[in-house]
Short mmCIF file of C-alpha atoms and ligand atoms in Angstrom, two decimals:
data_model
loop_
_atom_site.label_atom_id
_atom_site.label_comp_id
_atom_site.label_asym_id
_atom_site.label_seq_id
_atom_site.Cartn_x
_atom_site.Cartn_y
_atom_site.Cartn_z
CA MET A 30 -12.64 -7.18 18.01
CA ARG A 31 -9.71 -5.91 15.75
CA TYR A 32 -9.57 -2.56 17.73
CA ALA A 33 -8.93 -4.20 21.01
CA THR A 34 -5.47 -5.34 19.78
CA GLU A 35 -4.63 -2.70 17.22
CA PHE A 36 -5.28 0.57 19.02
CA ARG A 37 -2.78 1.99 21.67
CA ASP A 38 -5.78 2.75 23.45
CA PRO A 39 -8.58 0.60 22.84
CA ALA A 40 -10.61 1.82 25.70
CA ALA A 41 -10.45 5.54 24.25
CA ALA A 42 -11.10 4.31 20.87
CA ARG A 43 -14.31 2.31 22.03
CA ALA A 44 -15.47 5.37 23.95
CA VAL A 45 -15.12 7.72 20.66
CA LEU A 46 -16.61 5.14 18.57
CA ALA A 47 -19.53 5.17 20.98
CA ALA A 48 -19.53 8.83 20.83
CA ILE A 49 -19.90 8.80 16.98
CA ALA A 50 -22.50 6.42 16.80
CA ARG A 51 -24.81 8.55 19.57
CA THR A 52 -24.09 11.67 17.48
CA ALA A 53 -24.64 9.64 14.10
CA ASP A 54 -28.02 8.48 15.59
CA ARG A 55 -28.95 11.89 16.75
CA ILE A 56 -28.62 13.48 13.10
CA GLY A 57 -30.19 10.66 11.49
CA ALA A 58 -27.64 9.22 9.39
CA THR A 59 -28.06 5.80 8.26
CA ARG A 60 -26.60 3.33 5.58
CA ALA A 61 -29.01 4.41 3.29
CA ARG A 62 -28.61 8.08 4.02
CA PRO A 63 -25.14 8.70 5.31
CA VAL A 64 -22.98 11.62 6.29
CA ARG A 65 -20.48 11.98 3.75
CA LEU A 66 -16.88 13.02 4.98
CA MET A 67 -14.23 13.58 2.82
CA GLU A 68 -10.53 12.85 4.21
CA ILE A 69 -8.69 15.09 1.96
CA CYS A 70 -4.96 13.71 2.82
CA GLY A 71 -3.90 10.56 1.17
CA GLY A 72 -2.26 9.78 4.39
CA HIS A 73 -5.56 9.91 6.29
CA THR A 74 -7.08 7.75 3.40
CA HIS A 75 -4.03 5.30 4.10
CA ALA A 76 -4.80 5.45 7.86
CA ILE A 77 -8.38 4.79 7.36
CA PHE A 78 -7.68 1.67 5.45
CA ARG A 79 -4.75 0.24 7.52
CA TYR A 80 -6.98 0.44 10.78
CA GLY A 81 -10.31 -0.46 8.97
CA LEU A 82 -11.79 2.81 10.49
CA ASP A 83 -14.51 2.86 7.69
CA THR A 84 -16.12 -0.47 9.07
CA LEU A 85 -15.48 0.38 12.75
CA VAL A 86 -17.45 3.69 12.59
CA HIS A 87 -21.39 3.77 12.81
CA GLU A 88 -22.62 2.83 9.42
CA GLY A 89 -24.06 6.10 8.77
CA VAL A 90 -20.62 7.68 8.46
CA GLU A 91 -19.22 7.35 4.75
CA PHE A 92 -15.34 8.37 4.21
CA ILE A 93 -15.12 10.15 0.53
CA HIS A 94 -11.46 9.73 -0.24
CA GLY A 95 -10.12 13.29 -1.34
CA PRO A 96 -7.56 14.55 -3.93
CA GLY A 97 -4.65 14.62 -1.32
CA CYS A 98 -2.18 12.41 -2.60
CA PRO A 99 0.33 14.54 -4.93
CA VAL A 100 1.46 11.58 -7.22
CA CYS A 101 -2.12 10.38 -8.09
CA VAL A 102 -3.25 13.69 -9.19
CA LEU A 103 -0.21 14.06 -11.31
CA PRO A 104 -1.34 14.76 -15.00
CA MET A 105 0.27 12.37 -17.53
CA SER A 106 1.34 15.35 -19.63
CA ARG A 107 3.90 16.41 -16.83
CA VAL A 108 4.92 12.92 -16.38
CA ASP A 109 5.86 12.90 -20.49
CA GLU A 110 7.79 16.10 -19.77
CA ALA A 111 9.69 15.06 -16.80
CA VAL A 112 10.46 11.53 -18.92
CA ALA A 113 11.52 14.08 -21.67
CA ILE A 114 13.86 16.06 -19.31
CA ALA A 115 15.48 13.06 -18.01
CA GLU A 116 15.98 11.60 -21.53
CA ARG A 117 18.27 14.55 -22.53
CA PRO A 118 21.84 13.99 -22.60
CA GLY A 119 23.81 15.01 -19.78
CA VAL A 120 20.83 15.29 -17.34
CA ILE A 121 20.69 13.77 -14.08
CA PHE A 122 16.99 13.83 -13.22
CA THR A 123 16.05 13.35 -9.45
CA THR A 124 12.82 12.29 -7.97
CA PHE A 125 10.98 11.35 -4.87
CA GLY A 126 10.41 7.31 -5.10
CA ASP A 127 6.89 7.60 -5.22
CA ALA A 128 6.94 9.27 -8.78
CA MET A 129 8.68 6.67 -10.51
CA ARG A 130 5.89 4.42 -11.38
CA VAL A 131 3.35 6.88 -12.35
CA PRO A 132 2.54 6.28 -15.86
CA GLY A 133 2.91 8.78 -18.80
CA THR A 134 1.64 8.35 -22.15
CA ARG A 135 4.96 7.00 -23.57
CA ARG A 136 6.55 5.45 -20.29
CA SER A 137 7.27 6.15 -16.49
CA LEU A 138 10.29 7.39 -15.00
CA MET A 139 11.25 3.67 -14.17
CA GLN A 140 10.80 2.41 -17.59
CA ALA A 141 13.04 5.42 -18.92
CA LYS A 142 15.47 4.67 -16.26
CA ALA A 143 15.69 0.92 -17.30
CA ALA A 144 16.10 2.60 -20.88
CA GLY A 145 19.29 4.37 -19.88
CA ALA A 146 18.10 7.48 -18.57
CA ASP A 147 20.19 8.82 -15.50
CA ILE A 148 17.62 9.17 -12.94
CA ARG A 149 17.82 8.82 -9.51
CA MET A 150 15.75 8.63 -6.38
CA VAL A 151 16.25 11.16 -3.58
CA TYR A 152 15.22 11.61 -0.43
CA SER A 153 15.29 15.43 -0.25
CA PRO A 154 15.90 18.32 -2.84
CA LEU A 155 18.90 18.86 -0.85
CA ASP A 156 20.38 15.54 -2.17
CA ALA A 157 19.98 16.83 -5.74
CA LEU A 158 21.44 20.31 -4.70
CA GLU A 159 24.52 18.19 -3.33
CA LEU A 160 24.62 16.05 -6.71
CA ALA A 161 24.66 19.49 -8.63
CA ARG A 162 27.73 20.64 -6.58
CA ARG A 163 29.45 17.18 -7.19
CA ASN A 164 28.70 16.92 -10.74
CA PRO A 165 29.50 20.61 -12.15
CA ALA A 166 29.33 19.57 -15.63
CA ARG A 167 26.04 18.07 -15.67
CA ASP A 168 22.47 19.51 -15.41
CA VAL A 169 21.06 18.09 -12.12
CA VAL A 170 16.89 18.46 -12.21
CA PHE A 171 14.74 17.93 -9.29
CA PHE A 172 11.00 16.57 -10.01
CA GLY A 173 9.27 19.44 -7.42
CA LEU A 174 6.07 17.64 -6.06
CA GLY A 175 3.48 17.51 -3.56
CA PHE A 176 1.13 20.05 -1.54
CA GLU A 177 2.37 22.66 0.83
CA THR A 178 4.35 20.09 3.14
CA THR A 179 6.98 19.86 0.63
CA THR A 180 6.59 23.35 -1.20
CA PRO A 181 8.81 24.83 1.20
CA SER A 182 11.68 22.21 0.97
CA THR A 183 12.02 23.19 -2.65
CA ALA A 184 11.57 26.65 -2.41
CA LEU A 185 14.59 27.02 0.60
CA THR A 186 16.81 24.73 -1.91
CA ILE A 187 16.28 26.99 -4.71
CA GLN A 188 17.14 30.06 -2.51
CA GLN A 189 20.03 28.09 -1.57
CA ALA A 190 21.11 27.34 -5.02
CA ALA A 191 20.87 30.74 -5.80
CA ARG A 192 23.19 32.04 -3.19
CA GLU A 193 25.78 29.72 -4.40
CA GLY A 194 25.22 30.56 -7.80
CA LEU A 195 24.74 26.91 -8.68
CA GLY A 196 23.70 27.46 -12.43
CA ASN A 197 23.54 23.48 -13.13
CA PHE A 198 20.81 23.06 -10.75
CA SER A 199 17.02 23.49 -11.72
CA VAL A 200 13.55 22.46 -10.44
CA PHE A 201 10.66 20.87 -12.93
CA CYS A 202 8.07 22.49 -10.42
CA ASN A 203 4.77 20.63 -10.03
CA HIS A 204 3.62 21.58 -6.82
CA ILE A 205 0.01 22.24 -5.90
CA THR A 206 -2.23 23.75 -2.89
CA VAL A 207 -4.88 22.07 -1.24
CA PRO A 208 -7.64 24.62 -0.61
CA GLU A 209 -8.44 25.51 -4.44
CA PRO A 210 -9.48 21.91 -5.17
CA ILE A 211 -11.62 21.73 -2.38
CA ARG A 212 -13.19 24.75 -3.40
CA ALA A 213 -13.89 23.04 -7.05
CA LEU A 214 -15.17 20.01 -5.54
CA LEU A 215 -17.68 22.42 -3.17
CA ASP A 216 -18.76 24.11 -6.78
CA ASP A 217 -19.55 20.54 -8.27
CA PRO A 218 -23.11 20.15 -8.32
CA ASP A 219 -22.64 16.41 -8.10
CA MET A 220 -20.77 16.22 -5.23
CA ILE A 221 -22.27 15.99 -2.17
CA LEU A 222 -20.09 16.50 0.92
CA ASP A 223 -21.13 17.05 4.67
CA GLY A 224 -17.77 17.76 6.17
CA PHE A 225 -14.22 17.28 6.02
CA ILE A 226 -11.45 15.82 7.64
CA GLY A 227 -8.49 18.65 7.05
CA PRO A 228 -4.80 17.22 6.41
CA GLY A 229 -2.64 17.78 9.37
CA HIS A 230 1.08 18.11 8.02
CA VAL A 231 -0.39 20.56 5.23
CA SER A 232 -1.84 22.50 8.03
CA MET A 233 1.33 22.67 10.00
CA VAL A 234 2.87 24.59 7.08
CA ILE A 235 -0.36 26.98 6.20
CA GLY A 236 -2.19 26.83 9.38
CA ILE A 237 -5.90 26.73 9.81
CA HIS A 238 -7.21 29.91 8.29
CA PRO A 239 -6.99 28.70 4.59
CA TYR A 240 -9.99 26.76 5.40
CA ASP A 241 -11.96 29.72 6.60
CA PHE A 242 -13.95 29.74 3.31
CA ILE A 243 -15.18 26.13 3.72
CA ALA A 244 -17.11 27.19 6.65
CA ARG A 245 -18.02 30.84 6.08
CA ASP A 246 -18.94 30.45 2.19
CA TYR A 247 -20.01 26.72 2.08
CA ARG A 248 -21.43 26.20 5.58
CA LYS A 249 -19.35 23.03 6.08
CA PRO A 250 -17.59 21.89 8.86
CA ILE A 251 -13.67 21.13 8.71
CA VAL A 252 -11.52 19.51 11.49
CA VAL A 253 -7.70 19.41 11.05
CA ALA A 254 -6.56 15.99 12.06
CA GLY A 255 -3.44 14.06 13.06
CA PHE A 256 -2.97 10.50 11.51
CA GLU A 257 -2.85 8.13 14.39
CA PRO A 258 -6.34 6.37 14.25
CA LEU A 259 -7.54 8.01 17.52
CA ASP A 260 -6.83 11.36 15.89
CA LEU A 261 -9.06 10.54 12.94
CA LEU A 262 -11.66 9.10 15.02
CA GLN A 263 -11.41 12.47 17.49
CA SER A 264 -11.80 14.55 14.20
CA VAL A 265 -14.83 12.61 12.82
CA LEU A 266 -16.84 13.08 15.89
CA MET A 267 -15.81 16.62 16.06
CA VAL A 268 -17.22 17.09 12.60
CA LEU A 269 -20.30 15.10 13.54
CA THR A 270 -20.81 17.36 16.54
CA GLN A 271 -20.67 20.37 14.51
CA ILE A 272 -23.51 18.98 12.31
CA ALA A 273 -25.62 18.05 14.99
CA GLU A 274 -25.06 21.53 16.60
CA GLY A 275 -25.84 22.97 13.18
CA ARG A 276 -22.36 25.10 13.23
CA ALA A 277 -19.75 24.95 10.53
CA ALA A 278 -16.59 25.96 11.67
CA VAL A 279 -12.63 25.46 11.36
CA GLU A 280 -11.46 23.38 14.32
CA ASN A 281 -7.88 22.05 15.13
CA GLN A 282 -7.74 18.41 16.34
CA TYR A 283 -3.84 18.39 15.88
CA ALA A 284 -2.93 21.70 17.58
CA ARG A 285 0.07 19.96 19.24
CA VAL A 286 1.59 20.04 15.80
CA VAL A 287 -0.47 22.35 13.86
CA PRO A 288 -0.19 26.16 15.02
CA GLU A 289 -3.15 28.53 13.78
CA HIS A 290 -0.91 30.68 11.65
CA GLY A 291 1.21 28.07 10.51
CA ASN A 292 5.18 28.16 9.63
CA ARG A 293 6.33 31.71 9.29
CA ALA A 294 9.96 30.74 7.81
CA SER A 295 8.26 28.25 5.33
CA LEU A 296 5.54 30.37 4.23
CA ALA A 297 8.05 33.47 3.60
CA ALA A 298 10.27 30.86 1.61
CA ILE A 299 7.19 30.03 -0.65
CA ALA A 300 6.07 33.65 -1.30
CA ASP A 301 9.54 34.48 -2.10
CA VAL A 302 10.37 31.58 -4.83
CA TYR A 303 6.96 30.76 -5.96
CA GLU A 304 3.77 32.56 -7.81
CA ARG A 305 0.30 31.14 -8.72
CA ARG A 306 -0.13 29.49 -12.06
CA PRO A 307 -3.58 30.76 -13.85
CA SER A 308 -4.77 27.14 -13.41
CA PHE A 309 -3.09 23.54 -13.14
CA ALA A 310 -4.45 20.20 -14.51
CA TRP A 311 -5.11 17.67 -12.12
CA ARG A 312 -5.47 14.22 -13.16
CA GLY A 313 -8.97 12.94 -12.81
CA LEU A 314 -10.25 16.47 -11.62
CA GLY A 315 -9.28 18.71 -14.82
CA GLU A 316 -7.98 22.14 -14.75
CA ILE A 317 -8.40 23.85 -11.28
CA ASP A 318 -7.98 27.66 -11.17
CA ALA A 319 -4.90 28.89 -9.26
CA SER A 320 -4.25 25.51 -8.01
CA GLY A 321 -0.69 25.05 -8.86
CA LEU A 322 2.62 27.21 -8.51
CA ARG A 323 5.41 28.36 -10.53
CA ILE A 324 8.90 29.82 -10.11
CA ARG A 325 9.02 33.51 -10.05
CA GLU A 326 10.80 35.41 -12.56
CA ALA A 327 13.60 36.22 -9.95
CA TYR A 328 14.53 32.62 -9.94
CA ARG A 329 14.15 31.78 -13.44
CA ALA A 330 17.42 30.54 -14.02
CA TRP A 331 16.49 27.63 -11.63
CA ASP A 332 13.11 26.78 -13.27
CA ALA A 333 13.69 23.53 -15.49
CA GLU A 334 10.55 24.86 -17.57
CA GLU A 335 12.40 27.87 -18.81
CA LYS A 336 15.97 26.08 -19.01
CA PHE A 337 14.66 23.29 -21.07
CA GLY A 338 11.88 25.31 -22.78
CA LEU A 339 8.93 22.90 -22.12
CA GLY A 340 6.46 22.72 -19.87
CA TYR A 341 3.07 23.81 -18.83
CA ALA A 342 3.15 26.97 -20.90
CA ALA A 343 4.39 24.95 -23.82
CA GLY A 344 0.63 23.30 -23.84
CA ALA A 345 0.67 19.67 -24.45
CA ARG A 346 -2.14 17.88 -22.78
CA ALA A 347 -2.64 14.16 -22.66
CA ASP A 348 -5.97 12.28 -21.94
CA GLU A 349 -6.41 9.56 -19.18
CA PRO A 350 -5.94 6.01 -20.33
CA GLU A 351 -8.75 4.20 -21.63
CA GLY A 352 -11.36 2.61 -19.11
CA CYS A 353 -9.83 4.40 -16.41
CA ALA A 354 -12.18 5.45 -13.67
CA CYS A 355 -9.66 7.41 -11.61
CA GLY A 356 -11.80 10.84 -11.75
CA ALA A 357 -14.87 9.05 -10.67
CA VAL A 358 -13.07 7.61 -7.83
CA MET A 359 -11.34 10.64 -6.93
CA THR A 360 -14.60 12.72 -6.59
CA GLY A 361 -16.07 9.77 -4.45
CA ARG A 362 -18.53 8.67 -7.51
CA MET A 363 -17.04 5.28 -7.32
CA LYS A 364 -15.46 3.11 -4.82
CA PRO A 365 -12.21 1.38 -6.70
CA PRO A 366 -13.46 -2.09 -7.04
CA ALA A 367 -16.15 -1.02 -9.20
CA CYS A 368 -13.45 0.48 -11.77
CA PRO A 369 -13.57 -2.03 -14.55
CA GLN A 370 -9.95 -1.99 -14.36
CA PHE A 371 -9.41 -2.78 -10.83
CA GLY A 372 -7.11 -5.70 -10.32
CA ARG A 373 -7.41 -6.59 -13.99
CA GLY A 374 -5.53 -3.92 -16.20
CA CYS A 375 -4.53 -2.27 -12.91
CA THR A 376 -2.93 -3.43 -10.12
CA PRO A 377 0.11 -2.08 -7.74
CA GLU A 378 2.72 -3.76 -10.04
CA THR A 379 1.56 -2.62 -13.17
CA PRO A 380 -0.81 0.55 -12.38
CA LEU A 381 -2.86 2.13 -15.19
CA GLY A 382 -4.07 5.06 -13.06
CA ALA A 383 -2.07 6.85 -10.61
CA LEU A 384 -4.60 6.12 -7.51
CA MET A 385 -2.87 2.49 -7.98
CA VAL A 386 0.55 3.72 -7.74
CA SER A 387 1.08 5.16 -3.82
CA SER A 388 0.03 3.86 -0.96
CA GLU A 389 -1.76 6.91 -0.25
CA GLY A 390 -3.93 6.40 -3.41
CA ALA A 391 -7.32 5.09 -2.60
CA CYS A 392 -7.11 2.36 -5.17
CA ALA A 393 -4.05 0.96 -3.86
CA ALA A 394 -5.35 1.05 -0.33
CA TYR A 395 -8.32 -0.88 -1.31
CA TRP A 396 -6.02 -3.35 -2.96
CA HIS A 397 -3.56 -3.96 -0.10
CA TYR A 398 -6.27 -3.87 2.78
CA GLY A 399 -9.11 -5.03 1.08
CA GLY A 400 -8.03 -8.87 1.35
CA ALA A 401 -6.86 -8.77 4.74
CA ARG A 402 -10.24 -7.23 5.54
CA ALA A 403 -12.46 -9.83 3.73
CA ALA A 404 -10.48 -12.68 5.74
CA ALA A 405 -10.76 -10.77 9.02
CA GLY A 406 -14.78 -11.06 8.26
CA MET B 24 6.76 11.81 1.05
CA CYS B 25 3.70 13.42 2.61
CA LEU B 26 4.26 12.37 6.42
CA GLY B 27 7.05 13.83 7.96
CA ILE B 28 9.11 11.29 10.41
CA PRO B 29 10.37 12.36 14.00
CA GLY B 30 14.11 12.76 14.66
CA GLU B 31 16.24 13.87 17.34
CA ILE B 32 18.61 16.94 16.44
CA VAL B 33 22.20 15.56 17.71
CA ALA B 34 24.63 18.38 16.16
CA ILE B 35 24.85 21.68 14.24
CA THR B 36 27.05 20.84 11.14
CA ASP B 37 27.01 23.91 9.04
CA PRO B 38 25.52 26.86 11.09
CA GLU B 39 25.75 29.27 8.08
CA ARG B 40 23.44 27.22 5.95
CA LEU B 41 21.37 26.25 9.15
CA MET B 42 22.49 22.30 8.64
CA ALA B 43 22.30 19.84 11.58
CA LEU B 44 22.73 16.12 11.73
CA ALA B 45 19.53 14.31 13.03
CA ASP B 46 19.08 10.90 14.58
CA VAL B 47 16.03 9.19 12.67
CA SER B 48 15.36 5.96 14.22
CA GLY B 49 19.26 5.20 14.53
CA VAL B 50 20.10 6.58 11.04
CA ARG B 51 22.13 9.79 10.98
CA ARG B 52 21.31 12.38 8.48
CA GLU B 53 21.78 15.99 7.60
CA VAL B 54 18.70 18.16 7.72
CA SER B 55 18.20 21.80 7.27
CA LEU B 56 16.64 23.83 10.25
CA ALA B 57 15.65 26.65 8.11
CA CYS B 58 12.01 26.39 9.18
CA VAL B 59 12.50 25.86 12.84
CA ALA B 60 15.49 28.13 13.41
CA GLU B 61 13.98 31.03 15.49
CA GLY B 62 16.66 31.46 18.51
CA PRO B 63 20.50 30.00 18.85
CA LEU B 64 20.75 26.91 16.77
CA GLU B 65 22.51 25.26 19.54
CA ASP B 66 19.10 25.61 21.60
CA LEU B 67 17.79 22.95 18.90
CA ILE B 68 20.44 20.39 19.97
CA GLY B 69 18.50 17.42 21.77
CA GLN B 70 15.27 18.65 20.77
CA TRP B 71 12.75 16.23 18.55
CA VAL B 72 11.66 17.62 15.26
CA LEU B 73 9.24 16.66 12.53
CA ILE B 74 11.60 16.04 9.36
CA HIS B 75 9.75 16.24 5.70
CA VAL B 76 12.13 15.65 2.68
CA GLY B 77 15.13 16.39 4.55
CA PHE B 78 13.95 19.81 6.56
CA ALA B 79 12.81 19.65 10.14
CA MET B 80 9.39 21.48 9.89
CA SER B 81 8.14 21.48 13.38
CA VAL B 82 9.66 21.06 16.96
CA ILE B 83 7.93 18.47 18.93
CA ASP B 84 7.92 16.97 22.31
CA ALA B 85 9.72 13.46 22.98
CA ASP B 86 6.14 11.81 23.79
CA GLU B 87 4.60 13.26 20.38
CA ALA B 88 7.87 11.91 18.67
CA ALA B 89 7.37 8.56 20.05
CA LYS B 90 3.82 8.33 19.26
CA THR B 91 4.05 9.74 15.89
CA LEU B 92 6.92 7.23 15.10
CA GLU B 93 5.11 4.13 16.21
CA ALA B 94 2.02 5.24 14.11
CA LEU B 95 4.24 5.62 11.03
CA ARG B 96 5.50 2.23 11.82
CA ALA B 97 2.26 0.91 11.81
CA LEU B 98 1.48 2.29 8.33
CA GLY B 99 4.82 1.26 6.90
CA GLU B 100 5.56 4.87 6.22
CA ALA B 101 8.76 4.76 8.69
CA GLN B 102 10.12 1.94 6.92
CA GLU B 103 9.54 3.78 3.72
CA ALA B 104 11.05 7.34 4.74
CA MET B 105 14.15 5.22 5.91
CA GLU B 106 14.44 3.45 2.68
CA ALA B 107 14.19 6.76 0.88
CA MET B 108 17.03 8.11 2.96
CA ALA B 109 19.16 5.18 2.21
CA ALA B 110 18.28 5.70 -1.62
CA GLY B 111 19.37 9.43 -1.24
CA GLN B 112 22.65 8.21 -0.18
CA ARG B 113 23.39 5.87 -3.10
CA ALA B 114 21.99 8.60 -5.44
CA LEU B 115 24.91 10.70 -4.25
CA GLU B 116 27.44 7.93 -4.64
CA GLU B 117 26.10 6.34 -7.99
CA PRO B 118 29.04 6.70 -10.71
CA ARG B 119 28.23 7.71 -14.24
S1 SF4 C 7 -8.29 0.83 -10.31
FE1 SF4 C 7 -6.66 2.07 -11.52
S2 SF4 C 7 -7.88 2.37 -13.41
FE2 SF4 C 7 -9.17 2.13 -11.90
S3 SF4 C 7 -9.83 3.97 -10.73
FE3 SF4 C 7 -8.26 2.90 -9.69
S4 SF4 C 7 -6.21 3.67 -10.31
FE4 SF4 C 7 -7.73 4.24 -12.06
#
């Protein structure tokens, strides 16, 4: 019994698993007709695989892995544009390490660095700002990536650059938002979802009310969850309980970290620096209305798209690589091992699709933990 | 990059820019307090915060910090965050 050793509080885990099983039985969920729950956040996907939660819960509960890994949904065209900026003479291109191996049509940032571009992995946009201070003769560009958890950090960094008048710093903005893709998935007639596990750290910034439409308009339960295994199990139970009681509400399992109305300072910085793009492309999901952010006019001096005259407005689009099933996996239509490229053309060392790149991607999670799981029987 | 890591605020380094020194699993790193600075900055010294890409995003209690760190270690995310911090430091020094 693996959870006896892996869970900090095995007795509590066992009790929640038993309650999940009772509730699943009560609503008539079976392996053939499962309740389908989407965990939106890639951190949750990672935790579900790490602890084998999908195999521990009642067989009538199926996890569908959502689009909540920012590097996984980054479209190829944006990687191409990042590479093009990085290859300009005089540019220092800075990025989170996660983005280095995401494939572009021509090359990844990793390959561009090997070919001589000055690309540096940083931990924080503040590191990029410091690089700009230390290298006044160079153009320092930060690859702004991520959902609402990282959006405040680039907004605050741009505000700081503006205060200091640092003209050699800019952000290549690819920030995306969580609620809009959920709406797109709910509007997809092929997508059958019964409830959601909501992201914890994104919600720490935006609060729980941006999800109100899921319960109100689509009548689906959503529970914002922490990412410890017990948090996830409790959240699954809360969603199932809502279904059993015929309710649909937004509930907060992670209230110890997630304030109902989010983080005021973060939201103010985001609103000051960013505005919504009419639409943004998601790898595997296509264009989604109002799902991406761009830098406002007032801060255009720090917008790399403006500075280098490329970017989303310039309009180059690239298709996904041949034979890649990322879209089907991301919308829960296919499990990773069913992709013809899985483990063949596509491995974490040489990823073909972005879901193989990051530990939060569903394919990489299957790859890393699938073997161990088979061995554990 | 998406999961925050707990750290303890040990000193205020630049009150004007709201910067502080945090101890993250024994490694010290400058972080921004812009998202958690509601009262006097000094009040945050000794507090635990959840740090995302160099920004303290939420004040948490010591018990929550310990549990979160444990969960992050099990996921390998704590090691990843520490490596990213070290890489960030190297990036500043890389001569070109
Ligand atoms: S195995 Fe690779 S190509 Fe196939 S869906 Fe996963 S990431 Fe995409």
